[in-house]
Amino acid sequence: MNVLTSRWLPHAIFAFAAFAMPLVFSGNRYFAFIVGITLLSVLWATGMNLLYGYTGLMPLMFAGIAGISAYVTIGLSAAGWSFWLAMLVGSIAASLVGIVLGLPSLRLRGFYFTLCSLVIQSVITLAFVYFVNLTNGDVGISHIPLPELPGGGQLTGTSYELVLAALTVIGVVVLTLLVESGFGHRLIAIREDDGLAETLGINVTRQRLAAFFIASLFASIGGALYAPYVGFVSPRSFDVLVSLNIWLMVAFGGRGTIWGPVVGAVILAPLPFLLQDYYMIKDVVYGLLIIGVIVLLPAGIVGGWKRKAAAGEPAPDVAQKTAPAR
Amino acid sequence: MTLLDAKLVSMRFGGVVALSDVNVHQEAGETLGVIGPNGSGKTTLVNVITGHLTPQNGAVLFDGAPLLGRKPFQIAAAGLSRTYQSVRVFSELTTRENIATALLDAPRPLPSEGVAETAEWLGLTPRFDARAGSLTLYEQRRLEILMRLVQQPKLLMLDEPVGGLSSAEVRATINLLSELKARCTIFVIEHTMKVIRELADRVIVLVAGEKIADGPPAEILSDQRVIEKYLGSVDA
């Protein structure tokens, strides 16, 4: 029990903070909104971390998949569906579309996958602009209402933020469980050396496909939740810059760690809002932060901290470095 | 019992013929050595058999089942394992994690006592918690073998297992491999003749993608054609 509590202690602290922040800021809608967007960003960064951090793929079509889910959910809700059912259908549909679009790219690795995902993202953005009758094109869809609870009762700002908090906490817990499972270990093996993984009997394509589907579900659920929260979506809400922004949170915080992307999102998501009065220097601060992390902490904040902690301990292999055993 | 039977395998890369009508036959329990100059198609042969390359012609039977068209992970699951010419381990993971990864999708994983015993035999037990990238080359070579053995392969294909090792380490590896012969069938590519002479029951010689000789090591290593085309006067 003790081990269990200590293992899940960071999750408990995070859950407490995630639920407390919307309540703390319930009196100030502006700050509460920043909290809500930050929670969504944590959910997205956590999903992208499964691909970028654990599988070694940089999915630049991430925002596009979130967008497909958002538009499907909006459309189905407008047609009279319950938002939650629409979100479920929209998320699964978007993830499946993502897999179909991503199928050719899943055999690629590294830079080539990234390039292919960039093309896919561009195609999705163009589709959002082109299919005006579904997406209202560049004008976008506004006045998207907040959903009702399944039992009835309208969600307000603060209660919707608590829903965001719940799903974000679930997302982080799910990623932790996945990463610690055999599935997660297969993904890490693929990230480290996919050829060797294949030689050891791991079905690399299938595992990548599964990782891609699960990460797409994170993107999609985030996209479906985003639309009614902000109340407005357009193709710009889900363009490649959004993908890059989420990627930055993962890289900045520390890819391949559970808490790195969480930290990255918590630092970077509120920044544009907090620097709004200093819009002249906003981009400069953003850029300096990125350069600083790349130069000082190439493994990200949490990754760099972990490496420093490991370097502080005496290297375990120095003392044992004797003649070969045989 | 025939374990591996490759017939008339031909592999071309564009206009370059890497393998031309090569026949390889290996009995279970028989250690087969493959020698040949650089670029003679030795590694290509392993890549074809283990599903990394698809040949233009030929058929490969392993344990009675055809291999061509099957993917590397399926061939690994069928009990045919290979190592790489340049050592390949998950260097960011610990020795223990490397072994655990090898066990993930093994159809017949070695039980944990067996894993511990094999690791002890290979002298890797004290290095379990070290990052694989921090191991010496010799340790990494042994880890590679351990990662294959925990899968209990029927055939283990070793691509230059003593490449880059010191002469003392080569000696120790030969001893290890001769003990290994009791555990699984070995197919070994080597440039170091000492390894072939001491381990192989039979040797095939590849030159420019063609098999020019096939027989017991003593006979092959004194064969005039082999000496002319490959060995020359130098005997490593």
Coordinates of C-alpha atoms in Angstrom, one line a residue:
Chain A
M1 CA 0.0 0.0 0.0
N2 CA 2.8 2.3 0.9
V3 CA 4.6 1.6 -2.4
L4 CA 1.3 2.2 -4.2
T5 CA 0.7 5.6 -2.5
S6 CA 4.2 6.8 -3.1
R7 CA 4.1 5.7 -6.8
W8 CA 0.8 7.5 -7.4
L9 CA 1.6 10.4 -5.1
P10 CA 2.6 12.8 -7.9
H11 CA -0.6 11.9 -9.7
A12 CA -2.6 12.6 -6.6
I13 CA -0.9 16.0 -6.2
F14 CA -1.5 16.8 -9.9
A15 CA -5.2 15.7 -9.6
F16 CA -5.6 18.0 -6.5
A17 CA -4.0 20.9 -8.3
A18 CA -6.0 20.3 -11.5
F19 CA -9.3 20.3 -9.6
A20 CA -8.4 23.1 -7.2
M21 CA -7.2 25.7 -9.8
P22 CA -10.6 26.1 -11.5
L23 CA -12.2 26.6 -8.1
V24 CA -9.5 29.0 -6.9
F25 CA -10.0 31.2 -10.0
S26 CA -13.8 30.7 -10.2
G27 CA -14.2 34.4 -9.4
N28 CA -12.1 35.6 -12.3
R29 CA -13.3 34.2 -15.6
Y30 CA -10.1 35.4 -17.4
F31 CA -7.7 33.5 -15.1
A32 CA -10.1 30.5 -15.0
F33 CA -10.0 30.4 -18.8
I34 CA -6.2 30.3 -18.7
V35 CA -6.5 27.4 -16.3
G36 CA -8.9 25.6 -18.7
I37 CA -6.7 26.1 -21.7
T38 CA -3.7 24.9 -19.7
L39 CA -5.5 21.7 -18.7
L40 CA -6.4 21.1 -22.3
S41 CA -2.8 21.7 -23.3
V42 CA -1.7 19.2 -20.6
L43 CA -4.0 16.6 -22.1
W44 CA -2.7 17.2 -25.6
A45 CA 0.9 17.3 -24.6
T46 CA 0.4 14.0 -22.7
G47 CA -1.0 12.4 -25.9
M48 CA 1.7 13.7 -28.1
N49 CA 4.3 12.5 -25.6
L50 CA 3.2 8.9 -26.2
L51 CA 4.2 9.3 -29.8
Y52 CA 7.1 11.8 -29.6
G53 CA 8.4 10.8 -26.3
Y54 CA 7.9 7.1 -26.1
T55 CA 7.6 5.9 -29.8
G56 CA 10.0 8.4 -31.3
L57 CA 7.6 9.8 -33.9
M58 CA 6.9 13.5 -34.2
P59 CA 3.3 13.8 -35.4
L60 CA 2.7 17.2 -36.9
M61 CA -0.9 16.2 -37.9
F62 CA -1.8 16.1 -34.2
A63 CA -3.9 19.3 -34.3
G64 CA -5.5 18.3 -37.6
I65 CA -6.9 15.2 -35.9
A66 CA -8.1 17.2 -33.0
G67 CA -9.8 19.5 -35.6
I68 CA -11.6 16.6 -37.3
S69 CA -12.9 15.4 -34.0
A70 CA -14.0 19.0 -33.1
Y71 CA -15.9 19.5 -36.3
V72 CA -17.6 16.0 -36.1
T73 CA -18.6 16.6 -32.5
I74 CA -20.0 20.1 -33.3
G75 CA -21.9 18.7 -36.3
L76 CA -23.4 15.8 -34.5
S77 CA -24.3 18.0 -31.5
A78 CA -26.0 20.5 -33.8
A79 CA -27.9 17.6 -35.3
G80 CA -29.3 16.9 -31.8
W81 CA -26.9 14.3 -30.5
S82 CA -25.8 14.4 -26.9
F83 CA -22.5 16.1 -26.7
W84 CA -20.9 13.3 -24.9
L85 CA -22.0 10.7 -27.4
A86 CA -20.9 13.0 -30.2
M87 CA -17.5 13.4 -28.6
L88 CA -17.1 9.7 -28.3
V89 CA -18.1 9.1 -31.9
G90 CA -16.1 12.1 -33.1
S91 CA -13.0 11.1 -31.3
I92 CA -13.0 7.5 -32.5
A93 CA -13.9 8.6 -36.1
A94 CA -11.1 11.2 -36.1
S95 CA -8.6 8.7 -34.8
L96 CA -9.6 6.2 -37.5
V97 CA -9.4 8.9 -40.2
G98 CA -6.0 9.7 -38.7
I99 CA -4.9 6.1 -39.1
V100 CA -6.1 5.9 -42.6
L101 CA -4.3 9.1 -43.5
G102 CA -1.3 8.1 -41.5
L103 CA -1.0 4.5 -42.8
P104 CA 1.5 5.3 -45.4
S105 CA 3.6 7.3 -43.0
L106 CA 3.7 4.7 -40.2
R107 CA 6.2 2.7 -42.2
L108 CA 8.5 5.7 -42.2
R109 CA 10.7 6.7 -39.3
G110 CA 12.3 9.8 -37.9
F111 CA 12.5 12.8 -40.1
Y112 CA 10.5 11.2 -43.0
F113 CA 7.6 10.5 -40.7
T114 CA 7.6 14.1 -39.6
L115 CA 7.7 15.4 -43.1
C116 CA 4.8 13.1 -44.1
S117 CA 2.8 14.2 -41.1
L118 CA 3.4 17.8 -42.1
V119 CA 1.9 17.1 -45.5
I120 CA -1.1 15.3 -43.9
Q121 CA -1.6 18.2 -41.6
S122 CA -1.6 20.6 -44.6
V123 CA -4.2 18.4 -46.4
I124 CA -6.4 18.4 -43.3
T125 CA -6.2 22.2 -43.0
L126 CA -7.1 22.6 -46.6
A127 CA -10.0 20.2 -46.2
F128 CA -11.3 22.4 -43.3
V129 CA -11.2 25.4 -45.6
Y130 CA -12.6 23.7 -48.6
F131 CA -15.6 21.8 -47.2
V132 CA -17.5 25.0 -46.4
N133 CA -20.8 23.3 -45.8
L134 CA -19.3 21.2 -43.0
T135 CA -16.9 23.6 -41.4
N136 CA -18.1 27.0 -42.5
G137 CA -14.7 27.5 -44.0
D138 CA -12.4 30.3 -43.0
V139 CA -15.3 32.1 -41.3
G140 CA -15.4 29.4 -38.7
I141 CA -18.2 28.3 -36.4
S142 CA -19.0 30.6 -33.5
H143 CA -21.4 30.5 -30.5
I144 CA -20.8 26.8 -29.8
P145 CA -22.7 26.2 -26.6
L146 CA -21.3 24.4 -23.6
P147 CA -22.7 20.9 -23.3
E148 CA -25.3 19.7 -20.8
L149 CA -24.5 17.0 -18.3
P150 CA -25.9 13.6 -19.2
G151 CA -28.4 13.7 -16.4
G152 CA -29.5 17.2 -17.4
G153 CA -28.3 20.5 -16.1
Q154 CA -26.2 23.0 -18.1
L155 CA -22.5 23.1 -17.5
T156 CA -21.1 26.5 -16.6
G157 CA -17.6 27.8 -16.9
T158 CA -16.2 26.4 -13.7
S159 CA -18.0 23.1 -13.8
Y160 CA -16.8 22.6 -17.4
E161 CA -13.2 23.3 -16.2
L162 CA -13.7 20.6 -13.6
V163 CA -14.7 18.2 -16.5
L164 CA -11.5 19.3 -18.3
A165 CA -9.5 18.6 -15.1
A166 CA -11.1 15.1 -14.8
L167 CA -10.2 14.1 -18.4
T168 CA -6.7 15.6 -18.1
V169 CA -6.1 13.6 -14.9
I170 CA -7.5 10.5 -16.6
G171 CA -5.2 11.2 -19.5
V172 CA -2.0 11.4 -17.4
V173 CA -3.0 8.2 -15.5
V174 CA -3.7 6.3 -18.7
L175 CA -0.3 7.4 -20.1
T176 CA 1.4 6.2 -16.9
L177 CA -0.3 2.8 -17.1
L178 CA 0.4 2.4 -20.8
V179 CA 4.1 3.4 -20.4
E180 CA 4.6 0.9 -17.6
S181 CA 2.9 -1.9 -19.5
G182 CA 4.4 -4.3 -22.0
F183 CA 3.0 -2.1 -24.7
G184 CA 4.9 0.8 -23.4
H185 CA 8.1 -1.2 -23.2
R186 CA 7.6 -2.3 -26.8
L187 CA 7.2 1.4 -27.8
I188 CA 10.4 2.3 -26.0
A189 CA 12.3 -0.5 -27.8
I190 CA 11.0 0.8 -31.1
R191 CA 12.0 4.4 -30.2
E192 CA 15.5 3.2 -29.3
D193 CA 16.1 0.9 -32.3
D194 CA 13.2 -0.2 -34.4
G195 CA 15.2 -2.7 -36.5
L196 CA 16.5 -4.4 -33.4
A197 CA 13.0 -4.5 -31.9
E198 CA 11.7 -6.2 -35.0
T199 CA 14.5 -8.7 -34.9
L200 CA 13.5 -9.5 -31.3
G201 CA 10.0 -10.4 -32.5
I202 CA 8.2 -7.1 -32.0
N203 CA 5.6 -6.3 -34.6
V204 CA 6.8 -2.7 -35.1
T205 CA 4.2 -1.6 -37.5
R206 CA 1.3 -2.8 -35.4
Q207 CA 2.7 -1.3 -32.2
R208 CA 3.2 2.1 -34.0
L209 CA -0.3 1.9 -35.3
A210 CA -1.7 1.3 -31.8
A211 CA 0.4 4.1 -30.4
F212 CA -0.8 6.4 -33.2
F213 CA -4.4 5.5 -32.5
I214 CA -4.2 6.1 -28.8
A215 CA -2.3 9.4 -29.2
S216 CA -5.0 10.4 -31.8
L217 CA -7.7 9.7 -29.2
F218 CA -5.9 12.2 -26.8
A219 CA -5.8 14.7 -29.6
S220 CA -9.5 14.1 -30.5
I221 CA -10.9 14.2 -27.0
G222 CA -9.0 17.5 -26.5
G223 CA -10.3 18.8 -29.8
A224 CA -13.9 17.9 -29.0
L225 CA -13.6 19.6 -25.5
Y226 CA -11.9 22.6 -26.9
A227 CA -14.7 23.7 -29.3
P228 CA -17.5 24.4 -26.8
Y229 CA -15.0 25.7 -24.3
V230 CA -13.6 28.5 -26.5
G231 CA -17.0 28.7 -28.3
F232 CA -15.4 29.3 -31.7
V233 CA -13.4 27.1 -34.1
S234 CA -11.9 27.8 -37.6
P235 CA -9.3 26.0 -39.6
R236 CA -6.7 28.2 -37.8
S237 CA -7.7 26.6 -34.5
F238 CA -6.2 23.4 -35.7
D239 CA -3.3 24.3 -38.0
V240 CA 0.3 23.2 -38.0
L241 CA 1.3 26.0 -35.6
V242 CA -1.0 24.4 -33.0
S243 CA 0.8 21.0 -33.6
L244 CA 4.1 22.7 -33.2
N245 CA 3.0 24.5 -30.1
I246 CA 2.0 21.2 -28.4
W247 CA 5.3 19.6 -29.6
L248 CA 7.2 22.4 -28.0
M249 CA 5.5 21.8 -24.7
V250 CA 6.6 18.1 -24.9
A251 CA 10.2 18.9 -25.9
F252 CA 10.4 21.9 -23.5
G253 CA 9.2 19.9 -20.5
G254 CA 11.0 16.7 -21.3
R255 CA 9.9 14.1 -23.8
G256 CA 9.7 10.5 -22.7
T257 CA 8.9 11.4 -19.1
I258 CA 5.4 11.4 -17.6
W259 CA 5.7 14.8 -16.0
G260 CA 7.9 16.7 -18.5
P261 CA 5.1 17.5 -20.9
V262 CA 2.8 18.4 -18.0
V263 CA 5.4 20.9 -16.8
G264 CA 6.0 22.1 -20.3
A265 CA 2.3 22.7 -20.9
V266 CA 1.8 24.4 -17.5
I267 CA 4.6 26.8 -18.3
L268 CA 4.0 27.5 -22.0
A269 CA 0.2 27.4 -22.3
P270 CA -0.5 30.4 -20.0
L271 CA 2.5 32.4 -21.3
P272 CA 0.7 34.0 -24.3
F273 CA -2.1 35.2 -22.0
L274 CA 0.2 36.5 -19.2
L275 CA 2.3 38.3 -21.7
Q276 CA -0.7 39.9 -23.5
D277 CA 0.1 43.4 -22.2
Y278 CA 3.7 43.0 -23.5
Y279 CA 2.8 41.8 -26.9
M280 CA 5.9 43.5 -28.3
I281 CA 8.3 41.2 -26.4
K282 CA 6.0 38.2 -26.1
D283 CA 7.5 36.3 -29.0
V284 CA 11.0 37.3 -27.9
V285 CA 10.4 35.8 -24.4
Y286 CA 9.0 32.7 -26.0
G287 CA 11.9 32.4 -28.4
L288 CA 14.5 32.9 -25.6
L289 CA 12.8 30.3 -23.4
I290 CA 13.1 27.8 -26.3
I291 CA 16.7 28.6 -27.0
G292 CA 17.5 28.5 -23.3
V293 CA 16.1 25.0 -22.9
I294 CA 17.7 23.6 -26.1
V295 CA 21.1 24.9 -25.1
L296 CA 21.0 24.3 -21.3
L297 CA 18.6 21.3 -21.1
P298 CA 18.4 19.4 -24.4
A299 CA 16.4 16.6 -22.7
G300 CA 13.8 19.2 -21.5
I301 CA 13.2 20.5 -18.0
V302 CA 12.2 17.3 -16.3
G303 CA 14.5 15.2 -18.5
G304 CA 17.5 17.5 -17.7
W305 CA 16.7 17.4 -14.1
K306 CA 16.6 13.6 -14.1
R307 CA 20.0 13.4 -15.9
K308 CA 21.5 15.8 -13.4
A309 CA 20.2 13.7 -10.5
A310 CA 21.6 10.6 -12.1
A311 CA 25.0 12.3 -12.7
G312 CA 25.1 13.3 -9.1
E313 CA 25.1 9.7 -7.9
P314 CA 28.4 7.7 -8.2
A315 CA 28.4 6.0 -11.6
P316 CA 27.3 2.4 -10.8
D317 CA 29.7 0.9 -13.3
V318 CA 32.9 2.6 -12.2
A319 CA 33.5 0.5 -9.1
Q320 CA 32.7 -2.7 -10.9
K321 CA 34.9 -2.1 -13.9
T322 CA 37.2 -5.1 -13.4
A323 CA 38.6 -7.6 -15.8
P324 CA 35.9 -9.3 -18.0
A325 CA 34.2 -12.1 -16.2
R326 CA 35.6 -14.7 -18.6
Chain B
M1 CA 17.0 -33.3 -39.4
T2 CA 17.3 -30.4 -41.9
L3 CA 16.8 -27.1 -40.0
L4 CA 17.6 -24.6 -42.7
D5 CA 17.4 -25.1 -46.5
A6 CA 17.9 -22.2 -48.8
K7 CA 17.7 -23.0 -52.5
L8 CA 18.9 -21.1 -55.5
V9 CA 18.8 -17.7 -53.7
S10 CA 19.5 -14.8 -55.9
M11 CA 19.6 -11.2 -54.7
R12 CA 20.4 -8.2 -57.0
F13 CA 20.6 -4.5 -56.0
G14 CA 20.0 -2.8 -59.3
G15 CA 22.8 -4.1 -61.5
V16 CA 24.9 -5.5 -58.6
V17 CA 24.5 -9.2 -58.0
A18 CA 24.9 -9.8 -54.3
L19 CA 23.9 -13.4 -54.3
S20 CA 23.6 -15.7 -57.3
D21 CA 21.9 -19.1 -57.0
V22 CA 23.2 -19.8 -53.5
N23 CA 22.3 -23.1 -51.9
V24 CA 22.7 -23.4 -48.1
H25 CA 21.7 -26.4 -46.1
Q26 CA 22.1 -26.8 -42.4
E27 CA 21.2 -29.7 -40.1
A28 CA 19.9 -29.2 -36.6
G29 CA 22.9 -29.3 -34.2
E30 CA 25.4 -28.7 -36.9
T31 CA 27.5 -25.5 -36.7
L32 CA 27.8 -23.9 -40.1
G33 CA 30.5 -21.3 -40.8
V34 CA 30.4 -18.8 -43.6
I35 CA 33.5 -17.1 -44.9
G36 CA 34.3 -14.9 -47.8
P37 CA 35.9 -11.6 -48.7
N38 CA 34.2 -8.3 -47.9
G39 CA 31.2 -7.7 -50.2
S40 CA 30.9 -11.4 -51.0
G41 CA 27.3 -11.5 -49.8
K42 CA 27.6 -13.1 -46.4
T43 CA 25.5 -10.5 -44.6
T44 CA 23.1 -10.3 -47.5
L45 CA 22.5 -14.0 -47.1
V46 CA 21.6 -13.5 -43.5
N47 CA 19.4 -10.6 -44.4
V48 CA 17.5 -12.6 -46.9
I49 CA 17.0 -15.6 -44.6
T50 CA 15.9 -13.4 -41.7
G51 CA 13.4 -11.5 -43.8
H52 CA 15.2 -8.1 -44.0
L53 CA 15.6 -8.4 -47.8
T54 CA 13.4 -10.1 -50.4
P55 CA 15.4 -12.0 -53.0
Q56 CA 14.5 -12.0 -56.7
N57 CA 14.7 -15.8 -56.8
G58 CA 14.9 -18.7 -54.5
A59 CA 13.2 -20.4 -51.6
V60 CA 14.1 -20.7 -48.0
L61 CA 12.7 -23.4 -45.7
F62 CA 13.2 -23.2 -42.0
D63 CA 12.2 -26.1 -39.9
G64 CA 10.1 -27.3 -42.8
A65 CA 8.2 -24.0 -43.3
P66 CA 8.8 -21.4 -46.1
L67 CA 10.3 -18.2 -44.8
L68 CA 10.3 -15.9 -47.9
G69 CA 7.6 -13.2 -47.7
R70 CA 7.4 -13.4 -43.9
K71 CA 8.5 -10.4 -41.9
P72 CA 11.5 -10.3 -39.6
F73 CA 9.4 -10.4 -36.5
Q74 CA 7.5 -13.4 -37.7
I75 CA 10.8 -15.2 -38.6
A76 CA 12.1 -14.3 -35.1
A77 CA 9.0 -15.8 -33.6
A78 CA 9.5 -19.0 -35.7
G79 CA 12.8 -19.5 -33.8
L80 CA 15.4 -18.0 -36.1
S81 CA 17.4 -15.3 -34.4
R82 CA 20.2 -13.2 -35.7
T83 CA 22.8 -10.7 -34.4
Y84 CA 24.4 -7.8 -36.3
Q85 CA 27.8 -7.2 -37.6
S86 CA 28.1 -4.0 -35.7
V87 CA 26.9 -4.6 -32.1
R88 CA 23.4 -3.6 -31.5
V89 CA 21.8 -3.2 -28.1
F90 CA 19.3 -0.7 -26.7
S91 CA 22.1 1.5 -25.3
E92 CA 19.9 3.9 -23.3
L93 CA 18.3 1.0 -21.5
T94 CA 19.9 -1.1 -18.7
T95 CA 21.1 -4.7 -19.3
R96 CA 18.1 -5.9 -17.3
E97 CA 15.7 -3.8 -19.5
N98 CA 17.4 -5.1 -22.7
I99 CA 16.7 -8.7 -21.5
A100 CA 13.1 -7.9 -20.6
T101 CA 12.6 -6.4 -24.0
A102 CA 13.9 -9.6 -25.6
L103 CA 11.4 -11.6 -23.6
L104 CA 8.4 -9.4 -24.5
D105 CA 7.3 -11.1 -27.7
A106 CA 9.3 -14.4 -27.4
P107 CA 6.9 -17.3 -28.2
R108 CA 8.9 -19.6 -26.0
P109 CA 10.5 -17.4 -23.4
L110 CA 13.1 -18.9 -21.1
P111 CA 11.8 -19.1 -17.5
S112 CA 13.4 -16.7 -15.1
E113 CA 15.7 -19.2 -13.5
G114 CA 17.0 -20.1 -17.0
V115 CA 17.5 -16.4 -17.7
A116 CA 19.5 -15.9 -14.5
E117 CA 21.6 -19.0 -15.2
T118 CA 22.3 -18.0 -18.7
A119 CA 23.3 -14.4 -17.6
E120 CA 25.5 -15.9 -15.0
W121 CA 27.1 -18.2 -17.6
L122 CA 27.8 -15.2 -19.9
G123 CA 29.2 -13.2 -16.9
L124 CA 26.6 -10.4 -17.2
T125 CA 24.9 -10.7 -13.8
P126 CA 27.0 -7.9 -12.2
R127 CA 26.1 -5.6 -15.0
F128 CA 22.4 -6.0 -14.8
D129 CA 21.7 -2.4 -13.7
A130 CA 24.3 -0.7 -15.9
R131 CA 23.2 1.2 -19.0
A132 CA 23.9 -1.1 -22.0
G133 CA 25.7 1.7 -23.8
S134 CA 28.2 1.9 -20.9
L135 CA 29.2 -1.8 -21.3
T136 CA 32.4 -2.7 -23.0
L137 CA 32.2 -4.0 -26.5
Y138 CA 32.8 -7.6 -25.3
E139 CA 30.0 -7.2 -22.7
Q140 CA 27.7 -5.9 -25.4
R141 CA 28.5 -8.8 -27.6
R142 CA 27.6 -11.2 -24.8
L143 CA 24.4 -9.2 -24.1
E144 CA 23.4 -9.6 -27.7
I145 CA 23.8 -13.4 -27.4
L146 CA 21.9 -13.4 -24.1
M147 CA 19.0 -11.4 -25.6
R148 CA 18.8 -14.1 -28.3
L149 CA 19.1 -17.1 -25.9
V150 CA 16.3 -16.0 -23.6
Q151 CA 14.1 -16.5 -26.7
Q152 CA 15.3 -20.1 -27.0
P153 CA 15.9 -19.9 -30.8
K154 CA 16.3 -23.1 -32.8
L155 CA 18.9 -21.4 -35.0
L156 CA 21.1 -18.5 -34.0
M157 CA 22.8 -16.6 -36.9
L158 CA 25.9 -14.7 -35.6
D159 CA 27.3 -12.0 -37.9
E160 CA 31.0 -11.7 -37.0
P161 CA 30.6 -12.3 -33.3
V162 CA 34.3 -11.5 -32.5
G163 CA 34.6 -8.3 -34.6
G164 CA 36.5 -5.7 -32.8
L165 CA 37.5 -7.9 -29.8
S166 CA 41.0 -8.3 -28.4
S167 CA 42.7 -11.6 -28.9
A168 CA 42.1 -12.7 -25.3
E169 CA 38.4 -11.8 -25.8
V170 CA 38.3 -13.7 -29.1
R171 CA 39.7 -16.8 -27.2
A172 CA 37.0 -16.4 -24.5
T173 CA 34.3 -16.0 -27.1
I174 CA 35.3 -19.1 -28.9
N175 CA 35.1 -21.0 -25.6
L176 CA 31.6 -19.5 -24.9
L177 CA 30.4 -20.3 -28.4
S178 CA 31.6 -23.9 -28.2
E179 CA 29.6 -24.3 -25.0
L180 CA 26.7 -22.5 -26.8
K181 CA 26.6 -25.3 -29.4
A182 CA 24.9 -27.5 -26.7
R183 CA 22.1 -24.9 -26.4
C184 CA 21.2 -24.1 -30.0
T185 CA 22.2 -24.5 -33.5
I186 CA 24.7 -21.9 -34.7
F187 CA 25.3 -20.3 -38.1
V188 CA 28.3 -18.1 -37.9
I189 CA 29.9 -15.5 -40.3
E190 CA 33.5 -14.9 -39.5
H191 CA 36.7 -13.4 -40.9
T192 CA 38.7 -14.8 -38.0
M193 CA 39.8 -18.3 -39.2
K194 CA 40.5 -19.5 -35.6
V195 CA 36.7 -19.2 -34.9
I196 CA 35.8 -21.1 -38.0
R197 CA 38.4 -23.8 -37.5
E198 CA 37.5 -24.4 -33.9
L199 CA 33.7 -24.1 -34.1
A200 CA 32.4 -25.0 -37.5
D201 CA 31.4 -28.5 -38.4
R202 CA 31.0 -27.4 -42.0
V203 CA 32.1 -24.3 -43.9
I204 CA 30.7 -22.6 -47.0
V205 CA 32.7 -20.0 -48.9
L206 CA 31.1 -17.1 -50.7
V207 CA 33.0 -15.1 -53.3
A208 CA 31.2 -12.3 -55.2
G209 CA 27.8 -13.8 -54.4
E210 CA 28.6 -17.3 -55.5
K211 CA 29.2 -20.3 -53.3
I212 CA 32.6 -21.7 -54.4
A213 CA 33.1 -24.3 -51.7
D214 CA 31.2 -26.3 -49.1
G215 CA 32.7 -28.9 -46.7
P216 CA 34.5 -29.6 -43.5
P217 CA 36.8 -26.8 -42.3
A218 CA 40.0 -28.7 -42.6
E219 CA 39.3 -29.5 -46.2
I220 CA 38.0 -26.1 -47.1
L221 CA 40.8 -24.1 -45.5
S222 CA 43.4 -26.0 -47.5
D223 CA 41.4 -25.9 -50.7
Q224 CA 43.5 -24.3 -53.4
R225 CA 40.6 -22.2 -54.9
V226 CA 39.6 -20.9 -51.5
I227 CA 43.2 -19.9 -50.7
E228 CA 43.6 -18.1 -54.1
K229 CA 40.3 -16.3 -53.9
Y230 CA 40.1 -15.4 -50.3
L231 CA 42.7 -16.5 -47.8
G232 CA 45.8 -15.7 -49.8
S233 CA 48.8 -16.1 -47.7
V234 CA 47.3 -14.4 -44.7
D235 CA 45.7 -16.5 -42.1
A236 CA 44.2 -14.5 -39.3

